Short mmCIF file of C-alpha atoms and ligand atoms in Angstrom, two decimals:
data_model
loop_
_atom_site.label_atom_id
_atom_site.label_comp_id
_atom_site.label_asym_id
_atom_site.label_seq_id
_atom_site.Cartn_x
_atom_site.Cartn_y
_atom_site.Cartn_z
CA MET A 1 0.00 0.00 0.00
CA SER A 2 1.32 3.44 -0.87
CA ASN A 3 1.41 6.64 1.19
CA HIS A 4 -0.91 8.47 -1.18
CA LYS A 5 -4.27 9.71 0.04
CA THR A 6 -7.05 7.33 -0.98
CA ILE A 7 -10.77 7.98 -0.80
CA ALA A 8 -13.27 5.21 -1.60
CA ILE A 9 -16.85 6.06 -2.57
CA ASP A 10 -19.29 3.18 -3.00
CA GLY A 11 -23.04 3.00 -3.40
CA PRO A 12 -25.90 2.09 -5.74
CA ALA A 13 -26.64 3.51 -9.20
CA GLY A 14 -27.61 7.17 -9.32
CA ALA A 15 -26.54 7.93 -5.74
CA GLY A 16 -24.30 10.70 -7.06
CA LYS A 17 -20.98 8.88 -6.68
CA SER A 18 -19.31 9.96 -9.91
CA THR A 19 -20.47 13.59 -9.72
CA VAL A 20 -19.39 13.92 -6.11
CA ALA A 21 -16.17 11.90 -6.51
CA ARG A 22 -15.05 14.04 -9.44
CA MET A 23 -15.62 17.27 -7.47
CA VAL A 24 -13.91 15.96 -4.31
CA ALA A 25 -10.93 14.84 -6.40
CA GLN A 26 -10.71 18.24 -8.07
CA LYS A 27 -10.86 20.13 -4.77
CA LEU A 28 -8.23 17.92 -3.14
CA GLY A 29 -5.98 17.60 -6.19
CA LEU A 30 -6.42 13.83 -6.44
CA LEU A 31 -6.99 11.60 -9.46
CA TYR A 32 -10.59 10.50 -10.02
CA ILE A 33 -11.15 6.88 -11.10
CA ASP A 34 -14.60 5.69 -12.20
CA THR A 35 -14.38 1.90 -11.86
CA GLY A 36 -17.93 1.46 -13.21
CA ALA A 37 -16.67 2.77 -16.55
CA MET A 38 -14.17 -0.11 -16.65
CA TYR A 39 -16.92 -2.73 -16.20
CA ARG A 40 -18.99 -0.86 -18.77
CA ALA A 41 -16.17 -0.89 -21.34
CA ILE A 42 -15.74 -4.68 -20.97
CA THR A 43 -19.52 -5.04 -21.37
CA LEU A 44 -19.55 -2.90 -24.53
CA LYS A 45 -16.82 -5.00 -26.09
CA ALA A 46 -18.56 -8.26 -25.14
CA LEU A 47 -21.77 -7.03 -26.78
CA ARG A 48 -19.89 -6.05 -29.92
CA GLU A 49 -18.21 -9.44 -30.10
CA GLY A 50 -21.48 -11.24 -29.41
CA ILE A 51 -20.13 -13.00 -26.30
CA ARG A 52 -22.98 -14.13 -24.08
CA THR A 53 -23.19 -12.93 -20.48
CA ASP A 54 -23.37 -16.56 -19.30
CA ASN A 55 -19.93 -17.46 -20.70
CA PRO A 56 -17.49 -16.64 -17.85
CA ALA A 57 -14.42 -18.16 -19.52
CA ALA A 58 -14.82 -16.12 -22.71
CA LEU A 59 -15.59 -12.94 -20.76
CA THR A 60 -12.56 -13.37 -18.51
CA GLU A 61 -10.41 -13.95 -21.58
CA LEU A 62 -11.90 -10.81 -23.15
CA ALA A 63 -11.17 -8.73 -20.01
CA GLY A 64 -7.57 -9.93 -20.12
CA ARG A 65 -7.04 -8.66 -23.67
CA THR A 66 -8.80 -5.32 -23.27
CA ASN A 67 -7.04 -2.10 -22.40
CA VAL A 68 -9.20 0.49 -20.65
CA GLU A 69 -7.78 3.93 -19.93
CA LEU A 70 -9.50 6.66 -17.96
CA VAL A 71 -8.34 10.09 -19.04
CA ALA A 72 -8.83 12.90 -16.52
CA GLY A 73 -10.51 16.12 -17.63
CA SER A 74 -13.66 18.14 -17.03
CA LYS A 75 -15.47 14.99 -18.16
CA GLN A 76 -13.50 11.79 -17.67
CA GLN A 77 -12.89 10.11 -21.04
CA VAL A 78 -13.07 6.35 -21.37
CA ILE A 79 -10.66 4.93 -23.94
CA MET A 80 -11.01 1.25 -24.85
CA ASP A 81 -8.23 -0.24 -27.00
CA GLY A 82 -7.50 3.27 -28.27
CA GLU A 83 -11.12 4.14 -29.10
CA ASP A 84 -13.04 6.87 -27.27
CA VAL A 85 -16.10 5.04 -25.85
CA THR A 86 -17.11 7.70 -23.28
CA GLU A 87 -20.62 7.98 -24.78
CA ALA A 88 -20.98 4.37 -25.89
CA VAL A 89 -20.48 2.92 -22.39
CA ARG A 90 -23.66 4.76 -21.30
CA TYR A 91 -25.87 3.10 -23.94
CA PRO A 92 -29.02 1.42 -22.50
CA GLU A 93 -27.79 -1.95 -23.82
CA VAL A 94 -24.65 -1.63 -21.70
CA CYS A 95 -26.67 -0.54 -18.63
CA LEU A 96 -28.85 -3.64 -18.96
CA ASN A 97 -25.95 -6.10 -19.19
CA VAL A 98 -23.14 -4.65 -17.10
CA SER A 99 -24.27 -6.15 -13.76
CA LYS A 100 -24.31 -9.65 -15.26
CA ILE A 101 -20.74 -9.33 -16.47
CA ALA A 102 -19.63 -7.70 -13.19
CA GLN A 103 -20.67 -10.89 -11.36
CA ILE A 104 -17.93 -12.92 -13.01
CA SER A 105 -15.04 -13.48 -10.60
CA GLY A 106 -12.42 -13.74 -13.38
CA VAL A 107 -13.45 -10.37 -14.83
CA ARG A 108 -13.43 -8.78 -11.38
CA ALA A 109 -9.98 -10.13 -10.52
CA ILE A 110 -8.50 -8.54 -13.65
CA LEU A 111 -10.16 -5.15 -13.11
CA VAL A 112 -9.47 -5.04 -9.34
CA GLU A 113 -5.79 -5.64 -10.02
CA GLN A 114 -5.73 -2.73 -12.53
CA GLN A 115 -7.59 -0.47 -10.09
CA ARG A 116 -5.11 -1.18 -7.28
CA ARG A 117 -2.21 -0.39 -9.58
CA LEU A 118 -3.77 2.99 -10.46
CA ALA A 119 -4.06 3.82 -6.74
CA GLU A 120 -0.41 3.01 -6.17
CA LYS A 121 0.70 5.64 -8.64
CA SER A 122 -1.08 8.65 -7.10
CA GLY A 123 -3.64 9.80 -4.59
CA VAL A 124 -7.12 8.85 -5.79
CA VAL A 125 -10.81 9.22 -5.29
CA MET A 126 -12.20 5.95 -6.62
CA ASP A 127 -15.89 5.19 -6.95
CA GLY A 128 -17.69 1.90 -7.50
CA ARG A 129 -19.36 -0.88 -5.53
CA ASP A 130 -16.48 -2.72 -3.79
CA ILE A 131 -13.80 -0.05 -3.38
CA GLY A 132 -13.91 0.20 0.42
CA THR A 133 -14.47 -3.53 0.91
CA VAL A 134 -12.20 -5.16 -1.68
CA VAL A 135 -10.17 -2.87 -3.94
CA LEU A 136 -8.78 -0.47 -1.31
CA PRO A 137 -9.67 -1.96 2.09
CA ARG A 138 -7.12 0.34 3.72
CA ALA A 139 -8.38 3.54 2.07
CA ASN A 140 -7.91 6.63 4.26
CA TYR A 141 -11.60 7.51 3.89
CA LYS A 142 -14.55 5.37 2.94
CA PHE A 143 -17.95 6.75 2.04
CA PHE A 144 -21.10 4.83 1.19
CA LEU A 145 -23.39 7.15 -0.71
CA THR A 146 -27.02 6.24 -1.15
CA ALA A 147 -30.49 7.72 -1.88
CA SER A 148 -33.97 6.29 -2.34
CA PRO A 149 -34.52 4.35 -5.63
CA GLU A 150 -37.20 6.86 -6.71
CA GLU A 151 -34.87 9.81 -6.19
CA ARG A 152 -32.04 8.01 -8.00
CA ALA A 153 -34.32 7.25 -10.95
CA ARG A 154 -35.51 10.88 -11.03
CA ARG A 155 -31.90 12.09 -11.13
CA ARG A 156 -31.03 9.69 -13.94
CA ALA A 157 -34.17 10.68 -15.87
CA SER A 158 -33.35 14.39 -15.74
CA GLU A 159 -29.78 13.66 -16.78
CA LEU A 160 -31.03 11.59 -19.76
CA ALA A 161 -33.67 14.24 -20.63
CA THR A 162 -30.90 16.81 -21.13
CA LYS A 163 -29.45 14.41 -23.73
CA GLY A 164 -32.77 14.28 -25.58
CA TYR A 165 -34.08 10.90 -24.33
CA THR A 166 -37.71 10.47 -23.28
CA ILE A 167 -37.83 8.44 -20.11
CA ASP A 168 -40.44 6.14 -18.60
CA ILE A 169 -39.61 6.87 -14.96
CA GLU A 170 -41.33 3.74 -13.60
CA LYS A 171 -39.41 1.51 -15.99
CA LEU A 172 -36.16 3.26 -15.08
CA THR A 173 -36.88 2.83 -11.34
CA ARG A 174 -37.48 -0.90 -11.94
CA GLU A 175 -34.25 -1.24 -13.92
CA ILE A 176 -32.27 0.54 -11.20
CA GLN A 177 -33.82 -1.70 -8.53
CA GLU A 178 -32.97 -4.81 -10.55
CA ARG A 179 -29.36 -3.68 -10.93
CA ASP A 180 -29.18 -2.88 -7.19
CA TYR A 181 -30.48 -6.37 -6.45
CA THR A 182 -27.94 -8.10 -8.72
CA ASP A 183 -25.09 -5.97 -7.35
CA SER A 184 -26.06 -6.56 -3.70
CA HIS A 185 -26.74 -10.30 -3.96
CA ARG A 186 -23.86 -11.56 -6.08
CA ALA A 187 -21.40 -14.03 -4.56
CA VAL A 188 -18.27 -12.04 -5.37
CA SER A 189 -17.77 -8.56 -3.84
CA PRO A 190 -21.44 -7.66 -3.33
CA LEU A 191 -22.48 -4.05 -2.86
CA VAL A 192 -22.37 -3.55 0.93
CA PRO A 193 -20.99 -0.68 3.01
CA ALA A 194 -17.57 -1.46 4.49
CA ALA A 195 -17.78 -1.84 8.27
CA ASP A 196 -15.81 1.39 8.67
CA ALA A 197 -17.57 3.39 5.92
CA ILE A 198 -19.38 6.66 6.62
CA VAL A 199 -22.88 6.25 5.20
CA ILE A 200 -24.42 9.36 3.60
CA ASP A 201 -28.05 9.30 2.48
CA SER A 202 -28.20 12.04 -0.15
CA SER A 203 -31.99 11.94 -0.67
CA GLY A 204 -32.97 15.61 -0.63
CA LEU A 205 -29.34 16.74 -0.43
CA GLY A 206 -27.72 18.81 -3.14
CA ILE A 207 -24.40 17.92 -4.75
CA GLU A 208 -22.52 20.75 -3.03
CA SER A 209 -23.75 19.69 0.44
CA VAL A 210 -22.49 16.14 -0.07
CA VAL A 211 -19.15 17.35 -1.44
CA ASN A 212 -18.71 19.76 1.48
CA MET A 213 -19.53 17.02 4.02
CA MET A 214 -16.80 14.84 2.58
CA ILE A 215 -14.23 17.63 2.27
CA ASP A 216 -14.93 18.75 5.86
CA LEU A 217 -14.24 15.25 7.15
CA VAL A 218 -11.02 14.93 5.18
CA GLU A 219 -9.79 18.45 6.07
CA LYS A 220 -10.59 17.93 9.76
CA ASP A 221 -7.77 15.39 9.93
CA LYS A 222 -5.14 17.69 8.49
O1 CDP B 301 -23.22 5.01 -12.91
P1 CDP B 301 -23.94 3.85 -12.29
O2 CDP B 301 -23.94 3.94 -10.78
O3 CDP B 301 -25.24 3.54 -12.89
O4 CDP B 301 -23.09 2.57 -12.62
P2 CDP B 301 -21.55 2.41 -12.68
O5 CDP B 301 -20.88 2.92 -11.46
O6 CDP B 301 -21.09 2.92 -13.99
O7 CDP B 301 -21.41 0.83 -12.64
C1 CDP B 301 -22.06 0.00 -13.58
C2 CDP B 301 -22.14 -1.41 -13.04
O8 CDP B 301 -20.80 -1.93 -12.94
C3 CDP B 301 -22.72 -1.56 -11.65
O9 CDP B 301 -24.14 -1.72 -11.67
C4 CDP B 301 -22.06 -2.85 -11.16
O10 CDP B 301 -22.72 -3.98 -11.65
C5 CDP B 301 -20.69 -2.79 -11.84
N1 CDP B 301 -19.62 -2.32 -10.93
C6 CDP B 301 -19.09 -3.22 -10.04
O11 CDP B 301 -19.54 -4.35 -9.97
N2 CDP B 301 -18.04 -2.86 -9.26
C7 CDP B 301 -17.53 -1.63 -9.33
N3 CDP B 301 -16.49 -1.31 -8.55
C8 CDP B 301 -18.09 -0.68 -10.21
C9 CDP B 301 -19.16 -1.05 -11.00
O1 CDP B 302 -22.29 7.74 -10.16
P1 CDP B 302 -23.70 7.52 -9.72
O2 CDP B 302 -24.44 6.54 -10.55
O3 CDP B 302 -23.78 7.18 -8.26
O4 CDP B 302 -24.46 8.91 -9.84
P2 CDP B 302 -24.13 10.20 -10.74
O5 CDP B 302 -24.02 9.80 -12.15
O6 CDP B 302 -23.00 10.96 -10.14
O7 CDP B 302 -25.43 11.08 -10.47
C1 CDP B 302 -26.64 10.84 -11.14
C2 CDP B 302 -27.35 12.16 -11.39
O8 CDP B 302 -27.83 12.68 -10.13
C3 CDP B 302 -26.47 13.24 -11.98
O9 CDP B 302 -27.19 13.88 -13.01
C4 CDP B 302 -26.22 14.20 -10.83
O10 CDP B 302 -26.08 15.53 -11.28
C5 CDP B 302 -27.48 14.05 -9.99
N1 CDP B 302 -27.29 14.28 -8.54
C6 CDP B 302 -28.19 15.08 -7.84
O11 CDP B 302 -29.11 15.59 -8.44
N2 CDP B 302 -28.03 15.30 -6.48
C7 CDP B 302 -27.02 14.73 -5.80
N3 CDP B 302 -26.89 14.94 -4.49
C8 CDP B 302 -26.13 13.88 -6.52
C9 CDP B 302 -26.29 13.68 -7.88
#
């Protein structure tokens, strides 16, 4: 483990992890790493290659020959094998399949190893589902960010509306709940708060309030 500052942010879909993590990283001068984007990139490639989600050997092999880079900037870019897939990893087809692929232990082992290596190089704010429990169990700070499923679906819907999509909010709530269920009940690295995580329920809380809560806790220790 390195001496760099490490902050782990876990929680369910739409809790605000990536928005908050990016801002906290910016304020503290740390690198932001969106681990969900790595699982999404593997999922996109599997869909393109027509590999079924129930074929763990082929998916693990695919993860092993895929290079995913996360490029810092105002909006983190996702580069898969040299191609910019920042937009493509958000496609509905990827959202529907990513949790199935993220259940595969071989795929997880490969991505966890890459994530740990990134955190050895510099201080990081890393967000995902298993950062505080598995990837960086000795992170300096662990947050578990959550909000009600309805609020998370509303947030996602307004985000998608700005991109021109028309959203069936009930369907989106159901999809989010299904993904939460798969993520929380899988055998490998399920979505659970680490025993020493600070749980923040952001229902009704604005982005700035959550960011300030986190920064205050980190600065308090200085
Ligand atoms: O942005 P959103 O919260 O919807 O999802 P994400 O963070 O991009 O993650 C997409 C999916 O990848 C999650 O639903 C999990 O199935 C999986 N994931 C994971 O298993 N472990 C992580 N550390 C990050 C994501
Ligand atoms: O990464 P995760 O799936 O946890 O959530 P996100 O992509 O950061 O946030 C989902 C949407 O909720 C974004 O459009 C945020 O701007 C919004 N959000 C919010 O309205 N209030 C918060 N406290 C946090 C996020």
